[in-house]
Coordinates of C-alpha atoms in Angstrom, one line a residue:
Chain B
M1 CA 109.9 104.2 87.0
A2 CA 112.2 101.7 88.6
E3 CA 113.2 102.1 92.2
V4 CA 116.8 102.2 93.2
L5 CA 118.3 99.5 95.4
N6 CA 121.7 99.9 96.9
V7 CA 123.4 96.5 96.9
T8 CA 126.8 95.1 98.0
F9 CA 128.7 92.0 96.9
R10 CA 128.2 89.0 99.2
E11 CA 131.3 86.9 99.6
T12 CA 129.9 84.5 102.2
R13 CA 127.8 81.4 101.6
G14 CA 125.7 79.0 103.7
K15 CA 122.8 79.3 106.1
H16 CA 124.9 80.5 109.1
N17 CA 126.3 83.4 107.2
A18 CA 122.9 84.1 105.7
K19 CA 121.5 84.3 109.2
R20 CA 124.3 86.6 110.3
L21 CA 123.6 88.8 107.3
R22 CA 119.9 89.0 108.1
K23 CA 120.7 89.9 111.7
A24 CA 122.8 92.8 110.4
G25 CA 119.9 94.2 108.5
S26 CA 120.6 92.8 105.0
I27 CA 118.9 90.2 102.9
P28 CA 120.9 87.7 100.8
G29 CA 120.1 87.8 97.1
V30 CA 121.4 86.6 93.7
L31 CA 121.5 88.3 90.3
Y32 CA 121.5 86.2 87.1
G33 CA 120.5 86.2 83.5
H34 CA 121.5 87.4 80.0
G35 CA 124.1 84.6 79.9
E36 CA 126.4 86.5 82.3
K37 CA 127.9 85.3 85.5
N38 CA 125.7 84.9 88.6
V39 CA 126.4 87.5 91.3
S40 CA 125.7 87.0 95.0
L41 CA 124.4 90.2 96.6
A42 CA 123.4 91.6 99.9
V43 CA 120.3 93.9 99.8
P44 CA 119.3 96.3 102.6
A45 CA 116.2 94.7 104.3
D46 CA 114.3 98.0 104.8
Q47 CA 114.6 99.1 101.2
L48 CA 113.6 95.6 99.9
D49 CA 110.6 95.4 102.2
M50 CA 109.3 98.7 101.0
L51 CA 109.7 97.6 97.4
V52 CA 108.0 94.3 97.9
H53 CA 105.1 95.8 99.9
H54 CA 104.5 98.4 97.2
G55 CA 104.4 95.6 94.6
S56 CA 107.4 96.9 92.5
R57 CA 109.0 94.3 90.3
L58 CA 111.5 96.3 88.3
V59 CA 114.4 97.8 90.2
K60 CA 117.6 99.6 89.4
L61 CA 120.5 98.1 91.2
A62 CA 123.2 100.5 92.4
G63 CA 126.4 100.1 94.3
A64 CA 128.2 96.8 93.6
V65 CA 126.4 96.4 90.3
S66 CA 124.6 99.0 88.3
E67 CA 121.9 97.6 86.0
S68 CA 118.2 97.1 85.8
A69 CA 116.8 93.9 87.3
F70 CA 113.5 92.2 87.7
I71 CA 112.5 90.7 91.0
R72 CA 112.0 87.1 89.9
D73 CA 111.3 85.4 93.2
V74 CA 111.1 86.2 96.9
Q75 CA 111.4 83.7 99.7
W76 CA 109.4 84.4 102.9
D77 CA 109.6 83.0 106.4
T78 CA 106.8 80.8 107.7
W79 CA 104.7 83.8 108.9
G80 CA 105.1 85.9 105.8
T81 CA 106.6 88.8 107.6
H82 CA 110.3 88.7 106.7
V83 CA 111.9 88.2 103.3
L84 CA 114.6 85.5 103.5
H85 CA 116.1 85.7 100.0
V86 CA 115.5 87.5 96.8
D87 CA 116.2 86.5 93.1
F88 CA 116.9 89.2 90.5
T89 CA 117.2 88.7 86.8
R90 CA 118.9 91.1 84.5
V91 CA 116.5 92.9 82.1
S92 CA 116.4 95.9 79.9
E93 CA 113.3 98.1 80.1
D94 CA 112.0 97.0 76.6
E95 CA 112.7 93.3 77.2
K96 CA 109.7 91.1 77.6
V97 CA 109.4 89.2 80.8
E98 CA 106.9 86.5 81.9
L99 CA 105.4 86.9 85.3
Q100 CA 102.3 86.1 87.3
V101 CA 100.1 89.1 88.0
S102 CA 97.1 89.1 90.3
V103 CA 93.6 89.8 89.1
E104 CA 91.5 92.0 91.2
L105 CA 87.7 92.6 90.9
R106 CA 86.3 96.0 91.3
G107 CA 82.7 97.2 91.4
E108 CA 79.4 95.6 92.1
A109 CA 77.9 93.2 89.6
P110 CA 74.2 93.8 88.6
G111 CA 73.9 90.0 88.4
V112 CA 74.2 89.7 92.2
R113 CA 70.9 91.8 92.5
Q114 CA 69.3 89.2 90.2
G115 CA 70.2 86.4 92.6
G116 CA 73.5 85.4 91.1
V117 CA 76.9 84.8 92.7
V118 CA 80.2 86.3 91.3
E119 CA 82.8 83.6 91.0
Q120 CA 86.4 84.5 90.4
L121 CA 88.0 81.4 88.7
I122 CA 91.4 82.8 88.1
H123 CA 93.3 84.9 90.6
E124 CA 96.6 85.2 88.8
V125 CA 97.4 85.3 85.1
Q126 CA 100.6 84.6 83.3
L127 CA 101.6 87.9 81.6
E128 CA 104.1 88.6 78.9
C129 CA 105.0 92.2 79.3
P130 CA 107.8 94.7 78.6
A131 CA 109.8 95.0 81.9
G132 CA 109.2 98.8 82.0
K133 CA 105.4 98.4 81.9
I134 CA 104.7 95.7 84.5
P135 CA 101.3 96.4 86.1
E136 CA 101.0 96.0 89.9
K137 CA 97.7 94.1 89.3
I138 CA 95.1 93.7 86.6
V139 CA 91.8 95.3 87.6
V140 CA 88.6 93.8 86.3
S141 CA 85.5 95.8 86.5
V142 CA 82.4 93.7 87.2
N143 CA 80.0 96.7 87.0
D144 CA 78.5 95.3 83.7
L145 CA 78.5 91.7 84.7
E146 CA 74.9 90.4 84.4
L147 CA 73.6 87.0 85.5
H148 CA 75.1 84.2 83.3
D149 CA 77.7 86.7 82.0
S150 CA 81.5 86.1 82.1
V151 CA 84.8 87.9 81.6
T152 CA 87.4 86.0 79.7
V153 CA 91.1 86.4 79.4
A154 CA 90.5 88.2 76.0
D155 CA 88.4 90.9 77.8
L156 CA 91.2 91.8 80.3
K157 CA 92.6 95.4 79.9
L158 CA 96.3 94.9 79.7
P159 CA 99.1 97.6 79.4
A160 CA 100.4 98.4 76.0
G161 CA 102.6 95.6 74.6
A162 CA 101.4 93.1 77.2
A163 CA 99.7 89.8 76.3
V164 CA 98.4 86.7 78.1
P165 CA 99.8 83.7 76.2
G166 CA 97.6 80.6 75.8
D167 CA 93.8 80.1 75.5
Q168 CA 92.0 83.5 75.3
T169 CA 88.6 81.9 76.1
V170 CA 89.5 81.0 79.7
V171 CA 86.9 82.5 82.0
V172 CA 88.3 84.8 84.7
V173 CA 85.2 85.8 86.5
Q174 CA 81.5 84.8 86.0
C175 CA 78.2 85.5 87.5
V176 CA 76.2 82.3 87.9
E177 CA 73.2 81.1 89.8
P178 CA 74.1 79.7 93.2
V179 CA 74.3 75.9 93.2
E180 CA 72.4 74.2 96.0
M181 CA 74.8 72.2 98.1
P182 CA 73.8 68.7 99.0
E183 CA 72.6 68.2 102.5
L184 CA 75.5 67.7 104.8
E185 CA 75.5 64.2 106.1
A186 CA 76.4 63.5 109.6
A187 CA 79.9 62.1 109.9
E188 CA 79.6 58.4 109.6
A189 CA 81.4 56.2 112.0
V190 CA 84.8 55.3 110.5
S191 CA 84.1 52.0 108.9
G192 CA 87.0 49.6 108.9
E193 CA 90.6 50.3 108.4
P194 CA 92.7 51.2 105.4
E195 CA 94.2 48.5 103.4
V196 CA 97.7 47.6 104.6
I197 CA 100.2 47.4 101.7
G198 CA 101.8 44.0 101.5
A199 CA 99.6 42.5 104.3
K200 CA 97.7 40.1 102.0
E201 CA 100.9 38.8 100.4
E202 CA 102.4 38.1 103.8
E203 CA 99.2 36.2 104.9
D204 CA 99.2 34.2 101.7
A205 CA 102.9 33.4 102.2
A206 CA 102.2 32.3 105.8
G207 CA 99.3 30.1 104.7
D208 CA 101.6 28.2 102.2
Chain O
M1 CA 82.7 60.9 106.4
A2 CA 85.8 61.6 108.2
L3 CA 89.0 61.5 106.2
M4 CA 91.3 58.5 106.3
P5 CA 94.0 57.1 104.1
K6 CA 92.9 54.4 101.6
R7 CA 96.1 52.4 101.8
V8 CA 98.9 52.5 104.4
K9 CA 102.2 50.8 104.8
H10 CA 101.8 50.3 108.6
R11 CA 98.7 50.2 110.7
K12 CA 100.2 51.8 113.7
S13 CA 102.8 54.6 114.0
Q14 CA 105.1 55.9 116.7
R15 CA 104.2 59.2 118.3
G16 CA 107.0 61.3 116.8
R17 CA 107.9 64.9 117.7
I18 CA 106.9 68.2 116.2
K19 CA 110.1 70.3 115.7
G20 CA 110.3 73.7 114.1
N21 CA 107.9 75.7 112.0
A22 CA 106.3 74.7 108.8
S23 CA 108.6 75.4 105.8
R24 CA 106.0 74.2 103.3
G25 CA 102.2 74.5 103.2
H26 CA 102.4 77.9 104.9
R27 CA 101.1 80.1 102.1
V28 CA 97.6 80.6 100.7
V29 CA 97.7 78.8 97.4
F30 CA 94.2 77.9 96.2
G31 CA 91.8 80.5 97.7
D32 CA 92.0 84.1 98.7
F33 CA 92.2 83.8 102.5
G34 CA 93.6 81.1 104.8
L35 CA 93.6 79.9 108.3
Q36 CA 97.1 79.3 109.6
T37 CA 98.0 77.5 112.8
V38 CA 100.2 79.3 115.3
Q39 CA 100.8 76.1 117.4
G40 CA 101.8 72.7 116.3
G41 CA 99.7 69.6 117.2
W42 CA 97.6 66.7 116.0
I43 CA 94.3 67.6 114.3
S44 CA 92.0 64.6 114.2
A45 CA 89.9 63.6 111.2
A46 CA 86.8 64.3 113.2
T47 CA 88.0 67.8 114.0
I48 CA 88.9 68.5 110.4
E49 CA 85.3 67.4 109.5
A50 CA 83.8 69.5 112.2
G51 CA 85.6 72.5 110.9
R52 CA 84.5 71.8 107.3
I53 CA 80.9 71.5 108.4
A54 CA 81.1 74.8 110.5
A55 CA 82.5 76.6 107.5
Q56 CA 80.2 75.1 104.9
Q57 CA 77.1 75.9 107.0
Y58 CA 78.3 79.6 107.1
L59 CA 79.3 79.8 103.4
R60 CA 76.2 77.8 102.1
T61 CA 76.3 78.3 98.4
E62 CA 78.9 81.1 98.2
G63 CA 82.6 80.7 97.8
R64 CA 84.7 77.6 98.0
L65 CA 86.4 75.9 100.9
Y66 CA 89.7 74.1 100.6
I67 CA 91.1 71.7 103.2
R68 CA 94.9 71.8 103.2
V69 CA 95.7 69.1 105.7
F70 CA 95.1 65.3 105.6
P71 CA 95.1 62.9 108.6
H72 CA 97.9 60.5 107.7
K73 CA 98.8 59.4 111.2
S74 CA 97.0 56.6 113.0
V75 CA 96.6 57.2 116.8
T76 CA 96.2 54.1 118.9
S77 CA 94.6 53.7 122.3
I78 CA 94.1 50.8 124.8
P79 CA 90.6 50.1 126.3
L80 CA 89.8 51.4 129.8
E81 CA 90.7 49.4 132.9
T82 CA 93.3 47.3 131.0
R83 CA 96.3 46.1 132.8
M84 CA 99.7 47.3 131.7
G85 CA 101.6 45.6 129.0
K86 CA 100.1 43.3 126.3
G87 CA 101.5 45.5 123.5
K88 CA 100.4 48.6 121.7
G89 CA 96.7 49.4 121.5
E90 CA 94.5 49.3 118.4
P91 CA 94.1 52.3 116.0
D92 CA 91.5 54.7 117.5
F93 CA 91.5 57.7 115.1
W94 CA 93.4 59.4 112.4
A95 CA 95.2 62.7 112.8
A96 CA 97.0 65.3 110.7
V97 CA 100.3 66.3 112.3
V98 CA 100.7 70.1 111.8
K99 CA 103.7 72.3 112.5
P100 CA 103.3 76.0 113.5
G101 CA 102.6 78.0 110.4
T102 CA 100.7 75.3 108.4
V103 CA 97.6 76.5 106.5
L104 CA 94.7 74.4 107.5
Y105 CA 91.8 75.8 105.4
E106 CA 91.4 78.2 102.6
I107 CA 88.4 80.1 101.3
G108 CA 88.0 81.6 97.8
G109 CA 85.2 83.6 96.2
V110 CA 84.0 85.5 99.2
S111 CA 84.7 89.0 100.7
E112 CA 87.3 89.3 103.4
E113 CA 84.6 90.1 105.9
A114 CA 82.7 86.9 105.2
A115 CA 85.9 84.9 105.2
R116 CA 86.8 86.3 108.6
M117 CA 83.4 85.5 110.0
C118 CA 83.6 82.0 108.6
F119 CA 87.1 81.3 110.0
T120 CA 86.0 82.7 113.4
R121 CA 83.3 80.0 113.5
L122 CA 85.8 77.4 112.3
A123 CA 88.5 78.4 114.7
H124 CA 86.3 77.5 117.6
K125 CA 86.5 73.9 116.5
M126 CA 90.3 73.8 116.3
P127 CA 92.5 72.4 119.1
V128 CA 95.3 74.9 118.2
R129 CA 95.5 78.6 118.1
V130 CA 95.0 79.9 114.6
R131 CA 95.3 83.2 112.7
F132 CA 93.8 84.7 109.6
L133 CA 95.9 84.9 106.4
R134 CA 95.6 86.7 103.1
R135 CA 97.0 85.6 99.7
R136 CA 100.2 87.4 98.9
P137 CA 101.0 88.3 95.3
L138 CA 104.8 87.7 95.3

């Protein structure tokens, strides 16, 4: 079920106005899609923070506009604590959207007890999914993962109507024997200097 | 072998200033966990290498370490007991200029506990204060 977000129209533009808006407890945002006009919005910061931290992607906008929207992108500050800006796209619940969903491993692989190492090669998958059925994350159980076994994209358990486009044989997680790392060499003394672009040509020109 | 550019446009560079926080390179992109600077500064190629060795010795065969900074800046120095003048010194070492918020290293394929332990060892080598960072989904 989509969460409700009370939004207001935003008349102001520019970074100074955006800063003022953030100080007042709102986050600047924009709504676009479906070939309709872009709408600049102001979203309450506390409501948006809660949504983002819970991993919700589908929201129901209320107030200035009333329609379902998909959180397309979120801009964060340097420290990852405050949302600076949010992008919404217009969607209907049955419409398919493309998004990146994180892949999370669960359980303990029997292969580890046999001396193997579990390697997660893909952390996020591109998912085509109806907007109403967007999963928070895709959970992969590694309880049956023996040594030299792997889980591919085709093995992922996706919600109904969802699909991962592209190559289905891509390995998501595998259990392999640990690779011996080469002996760490002591840092050699920096030998020489990097080549200076154009230096040789200048020398040649001076010699002539 | 310490990191160094292969080709440069100029052998020596001016000191420059570090203003503001990092607006790029401040998120965990390749691994699961990252080490983020809280202060700005110069991190020499030797320091980056020392950090890499400290982390790799802890990780051994598990997981993967990513180095997110590169020493692009040449730092010059003049020999001891040299009189004033006679121009700028010769390049001494190479350093990465980092703004507060830059992710220095990332680790993937290990548990959070192991990553924390690894970064604690690594953080002792750093000339700047650092903090632990997780990958964020959105």
